[in-house]
Amino acid sequence: MPVDPHLLVAFVVTTVIAMVTPGPDMLFVLGCGMRGGPKAGLLATAGVATSEAIHVAVAAAGLAALFAAVPVAFTVVRVAGAAYLIHLGVQAIRNRKPLVERNSDRAYLSGLLTNLLNPKMVTFTIAFLPQFVDPARGHVRLQFAVLGAIMIGFEFLVDGAVGVLAGRVGAWVRRKRNQRRIEVATGGIFIGLGVKLALD
């Protein structure tokens, strides 16, 4: 067992609490599911999870020093992420193509880019994972890999469930001919996330 059992239990409990607490990832997946259906919700979750894997690799490589040494890099990435979210929100409100046709094929890439361009997620992972790594046990990168795999698994379970449920609710609402309201509501979610990221 590469990870200390006591640290592993603490990590699992903390991760579960963090994952079930609504945050930017969950809201983004919810918006994608509402607009594009269950498939789009799952693809958005897969995109977010892929970016989480990259964050874990970054944490293992110790790239936290980059943001510490070059603060402007953090700002540039944060502003780019905020601009991308706002762009997605505006497109959601303005675009007239059918919901499912428009979103299911782009949901993965949007989830990937949205999370990658959120430096707070990078810094959270970099700050969070090392707390549960015990260098004295050796195999530090393997410990990061195990913890990262657990985190990504919970990401799929929680956000994937939210995406599928949101997709089904969205389909029901569309049958009630409220498509335009979904567009405006989810566009507002994306714009709100972008503004929050820009102001944080």
Tab-separated table of C-alpha atoms in Angstrom:
chain	number	residue	atom	x	y	z
A	1	MET	CA	0.000	0.000	0.000
A	2	PRO	CA	1.870	3.120	-1.178
A	3	VAL	CA	-0.343	5.593	0.729
A	4	ASP	CA	-0.493	5.718	4.523
A	5	PRO	CA	-3.867	4.100	5.487
A	6	HIS	CA	-4.730	6.837	8.001
A	7	LEU	CA	-3.937	9.571	5.495
A	8	LEU	CA	-5.954	7.686	2.866
A	9	VAL	CA	-9.070	7.610	5.067
A	10	ALA	CA	-8.704	11.329	5.782
A	11	PHE	CA	-8.228	11.997	2.078
A	12	VAL	CA	-11.333	10.043	1.046
A	13	VAL	CA	-13.529	11.772	3.650
A	14	THR	CA	-12.227	15.221	2.707
A	15	THR	CA	-12.573	14.533	-1.020
A	16	VAL	CA	-16.171	13.319	-0.668
A	17	ILE	CA	-17.097	16.484	1.241
A	18	ALA	CA	-15.363	18.670	-1.357
A	19	MET	CA	-17.014	16.865	-4.293
A	20	VAL	CA	-20.599	16.976	-3.002
A	21	THR	CA	-20.307	20.682	-2.180
A	22	PRO	CA	-21.544	22.621	-5.241
A	23	GLY	CA	-18.676	24.408	-6.965
A	24	PRO	CA	-17.723	25.714	-10.415
A	25	ASP	CA	-17.191	22.231	-11.897
A	26	MET	CA	-20.554	20.960	-10.714
A	27	LEU	CA	-22.372	24.076	-11.939
A	28	PHE	CA	-20.654	23.840	-15.315
A	29	VAL	CA	-21.595	20.161	-15.716
A	30	LEU	CA	-25.137	20.970	-14.603
A	31	GLY	CA	-25.397	23.674	-17.261
A	32	CYS	CA	-24.053	21.359	-19.979
A	33	GLY	CA	-26.499	18.630	-18.979
A	34	MET	CA	-29.448	21.006	-18.968
A	35	ARG	CA	-28.582	22.311	-22.429
A	36	GLY	CA	-27.365	19.166	-24.160
A	37	GLY	CA	-28.884	16.204	-22.357
A	38	PRO	CA	-27.361	13.353	-20.290
A	39	LYS	CA	-24.672	12.599	-22.892
A	40	ALA	CA	-23.427	16.192	-22.805
A	41	GLY	CA	-23.413	16.098	-18.992
A	42	LEU	CA	-21.249	12.958	-19.014
A	43	LEU	CA	-18.908	14.336	-21.674
A	44	ALA	CA	-18.487	17.568	-19.716
A	45	THR	CA	-17.661	15.474	-16.637
A	46	ALA	CA	-15.098	13.514	-18.652
A	47	GLY	CA	-13.501	16.778	-19.774
A	48	VAL	CA	-13.331	18.080	-16.215
A	49	ALA	CA	-11.892	14.755	-15.013
A	50	THR	CA	-9.243	14.822	-17.730
A	51	SER	CA	-8.161	18.277	-16.627
A	52	GLU	CA	-8.055	16.999	-13.039
A	53	ALA	CA	-5.597	14.307	-14.177
A	54	ILE	CA	-3.444	17.060	-15.679
A	55	HIS	CA	-3.675	19.038	-12.434
A	56	VAL	CA	-2.511	15.980	-10.493
A	57	ALA	CA	0.455	15.595	-12.846
A	58	VAL	CA	1.244	19.280	-12.347
A	59	ALA	CA	1.070	18.859	-8.574
A	60	ALA	CA	3.354	15.830	-8.722
A	61	ALA	CA	5.834	17.758	-10.847
A	62	GLY	CA	5.902	20.586	-8.308
A	63	LEU	CA	4.839	23.309	-10.740
A	64	ALA	CA	3.278	25.303	-7.906
A	65	ALA	CA	6.538	27.216	-7.941
A	66	LEU	CA	5.598	28.723	-11.317
A	67	PHE	CA	2.641	30.690	-9.965
A	68	ALA	CA	4.667	31.668	-6.888
A	69	ALA	CA	7.624	32.890	-8.936
A	70	VAL	CA	5.607	34.521	-11.729
A	71	PRO	CA	2.350	35.900	-10.269
A	72	VAL	CA	1.371	37.370	-13.632
A	73	ALA	CA	1.088	33.813	-15.011
A	74	PHE	CA	-1.702	33.119	-12.512
A	75	THR	CA	-3.497	36.312	-13.543
A	76	VAL	CA	-3.194	35.596	-17.268
A	77	VAL	CA	-4.610	32.075	-16.907
A	78	ARG	CA	-7.406	33.319	-14.614
A	79	VAL	CA	-8.478	36.061	-17.043
A	80	ALA	CA	-8.349	33.656	-20.005
A	81	GLY	CA	-10.545	31.178	-18.136
A	82	ALA	CA	-13.028	33.881	-17.165
A	83	ALA	CA	-13.216	35.142	-20.749
A	84	TYR	CA	-13.832	31.616	-22.049
A	85	LEU	CA	-16.690	31.014	-19.588
A	86	ILE	CA	-18.303	34.342	-20.455
A	87	HIS	CA	-17.951	33.486	-24.154
A	88	LEU	CA	-19.725	30.158	-23.558
A	89	GLY	CA	-22.503	31.970	-21.697
A	90	VAL	CA	-23.036	34.533	-24.446
A	91	GLN	CA	-23.043	31.761	-27.071
A	92	ALA	CA	-25.616	29.817	-25.057
A	93	ILE	CA	-27.942	32.814	-24.977
A	94	ARG	CA	-27.446	33.863	-28.615
A	95	ASN	CA	-27.166	30.519	-30.434
A	96	ARG	CA	-30.332	29.169	-32.065
A	97	LYS	CA	-29.210	25.679	-33.091
A	98	PRO	CA	-30.942	22.661	-31.497
A	99	LEU	CA	-29.650	22.046	-27.980
A	100	VAL	CA	-28.525	18.426	-28.252
A	101	GLU	CA	-26.960	18.885	-31.686
A	102	ARG	CA	-24.981	21.854	-30.489
A	103	ASN	CA	-23.699	20.617	-27.147
A	104	SER	CA	-23.043	16.886	-26.984
A	105	ASP	CA	-20.038	17.042	-29.320
A	106	ARG	CA	-18.422	20.080	-27.695
A	107	ALA	CA	-19.121	19.292	-24.044
A	108	TYR	CA	-15.896	17.332	-23.481
A	109	LEU	CA	-13.640	20.052	-24.877
A	110	SER	CA	-15.528	22.772	-23.012
A	111	GLY	CA	-15.207	20.869	-19.721
A	112	LEU	CA	-11.505	20.299	-20.335
A	113	LEU	CA	-10.721	23.925	-21.218
A	114	THR	CA	-12.919	25.437	-18.519
A	115	ASN	CA	-11.166	23.526	-15.757
A	116	LEU	CA	-7.688	23.879	-17.224
A	117	LEU	CA	-8.143	27.655	-17.453
A	118	ASN	CA	-9.173	27.898	-13.808
A	119	PRO	CA	-5.887	28.413	-11.948
A	120	LYS	CA	-7.686	28.090	-8.627
A	121	MET	CA	-8.335	24.433	-9.449
A	122	VAL	CA	-4.644	23.972	-10.237
A	123	THR	CA	-3.541	25.641	-7.015
A	124	PHE	CA	-6.181	23.748	-5.001
A	125	THR	CA	-4.906	20.417	-6.287
A	126	ILE	CA	-1.311	21.453	-5.745
A	127	ALA	CA	-2.075	22.550	-2.182
A	128	PHE	CA	-4.482	19.709	-1.365
A	129	LEU	CA	-2.824	16.493	-2.530
A	130	PRO	CA	0.566	16.927	-0.848
A	131	GLN	CA	-1.176	17.057	2.546
A	132	PHE	CA	-1.891	13.340	2.166
A	133	VAL	CA	1.479	12.254	0.759
A	134	ASP	CA	4.053	10.819	3.148
A	135	PRO	CA	7.562	11.198	1.661
A	136	ALA	CA	8.917	8.830	4.318
A	137	ARG	CA	7.046	5.949	2.658
A	138	GLY	CA	8.820	6.620	-0.654
A	139	HIS	CA	7.260	6.325	-4.126
A	140	VAL	CA	5.970	9.893	-3.932
A	141	ARG	CA	4.777	9.970	-7.543
A	142	LEU	CA	2.925	6.693	-7.046
A	143	GLN	CA	1.219	8.168	-3.986
A	144	PHE	CA	0.156	11.165	-6.086
A	145	ALA	CA	-1.141	8.795	-8.767
A	146	VAL	CA	-3.226	6.767	-6.295
A	147	LEU	CA	-4.709	9.863	-4.652
A	148	GLY	CA	-5.339	11.460	-8.045
A	149	ALA	CA	-7.130	8.360	-9.314
A	150	ILE	CA	-9.397	8.391	-6.271
A	151	MET	CA	-10.151	12.088	-6.760
A	152	ILE	CA	-10.967	11.587	-10.446
A	153	GLY	CA	-13.174	8.593	-9.590
A	154	PHE	CA	-15.236	10.702	-7.210
A	155	GLU	CA	-15.372	13.441	-9.859
A	156	PHE	CA	-17.000	10.997	-12.267
A	157	LEU	CA	-19.410	9.625	-9.671
A	158	VAL	CA	-20.646	12.965	-8.324
A	159	ASP	CA	-20.486	15.317	-11.300
A	160	GLY	CA	-21.457	12.545	-13.714
A	161	ALA	CA	-24.624	11.901	-11.696
A	162	VAL	CA	-25.368	15.640	-11.664
A	163	GLY	CA	-24.832	15.841	-15.449
A	164	VAL	CA	-27.131	12.906	-16.211
A	165	LEU	CA	-29.848	14.140	-13.847
A	166	ALA	CA	-29.613	17.663	-15.264
A	167	GLY	CA	-29.862	16.226	-18.777
A	168	ARG	CA	-33.052	14.387	-17.927
A	169	VAL	CA	-34.563	17.413	-16.223
A	170	GLY	CA	-33.576	19.548	-19.208
A	171	ALA	CA	-35.248	17.098	-21.608
A	172	TRP	CA	-38.437	17.224	-19.538
A	173	VAL	CA	-38.383	21.015	-19.481
A	174	ARG	CA	-37.823	21.146	-23.253
A	175	ARG	CA	-40.911	19.013	-23.760
A	176	LYS	CA	-42.767	21.745	-21.909
A	177	ARG	CA	-41.496	24.183	-24.571
A	178	ASN	CA	-39.228	26.146	-22.270
A	179	GLN	CA	-36.119	25.758	-24.436
A	180	ARG	CA	-35.368	29.472	-24.524
A	181	ARG	CA	-35.484	29.696	-20.742
A	182	ILE	CA	-32.926	26.893	-20.496
A	183	GLU	CA	-30.659	28.776	-22.888
A	184	VAL	CA	-30.856	31.978	-20.874
A	185	ALA	CA	-30.528	30.237	-17.502
A	186	THR	CA	-27.499	28.143	-18.424
A	187	GLY	CA	-25.919	31.044	-20.276
A	188	GLY	CA	-26.354	33.081	-17.108
A	189	ILE	CA	-24.661	30.329	-15.067
A	190	PHE	CA	-21.628	30.336	-17.373
A	191	ILE	CA	-21.378	34.134	-17.408
A	192	GLY	CA	-21.733	34.234	-13.620
A	193	LEU	CA	-18.947	31.657	-13.220
A	194	GLY	CA	-16.742	33.691	-15.569
A	195	VAL	CA	-17.337	36.938	-13.681
A	196	LYS	CA	-16.688	35.218	-10.340
A	197	LEU	CA	-13.430	33.746	-11.640
A	198	ALA	CA	-12.351	37.149	-12.962
A	199	LEU	CA	-13.100	38.906	-9.673
A	200	ASP	CA	-11.631	36.285	-7.295
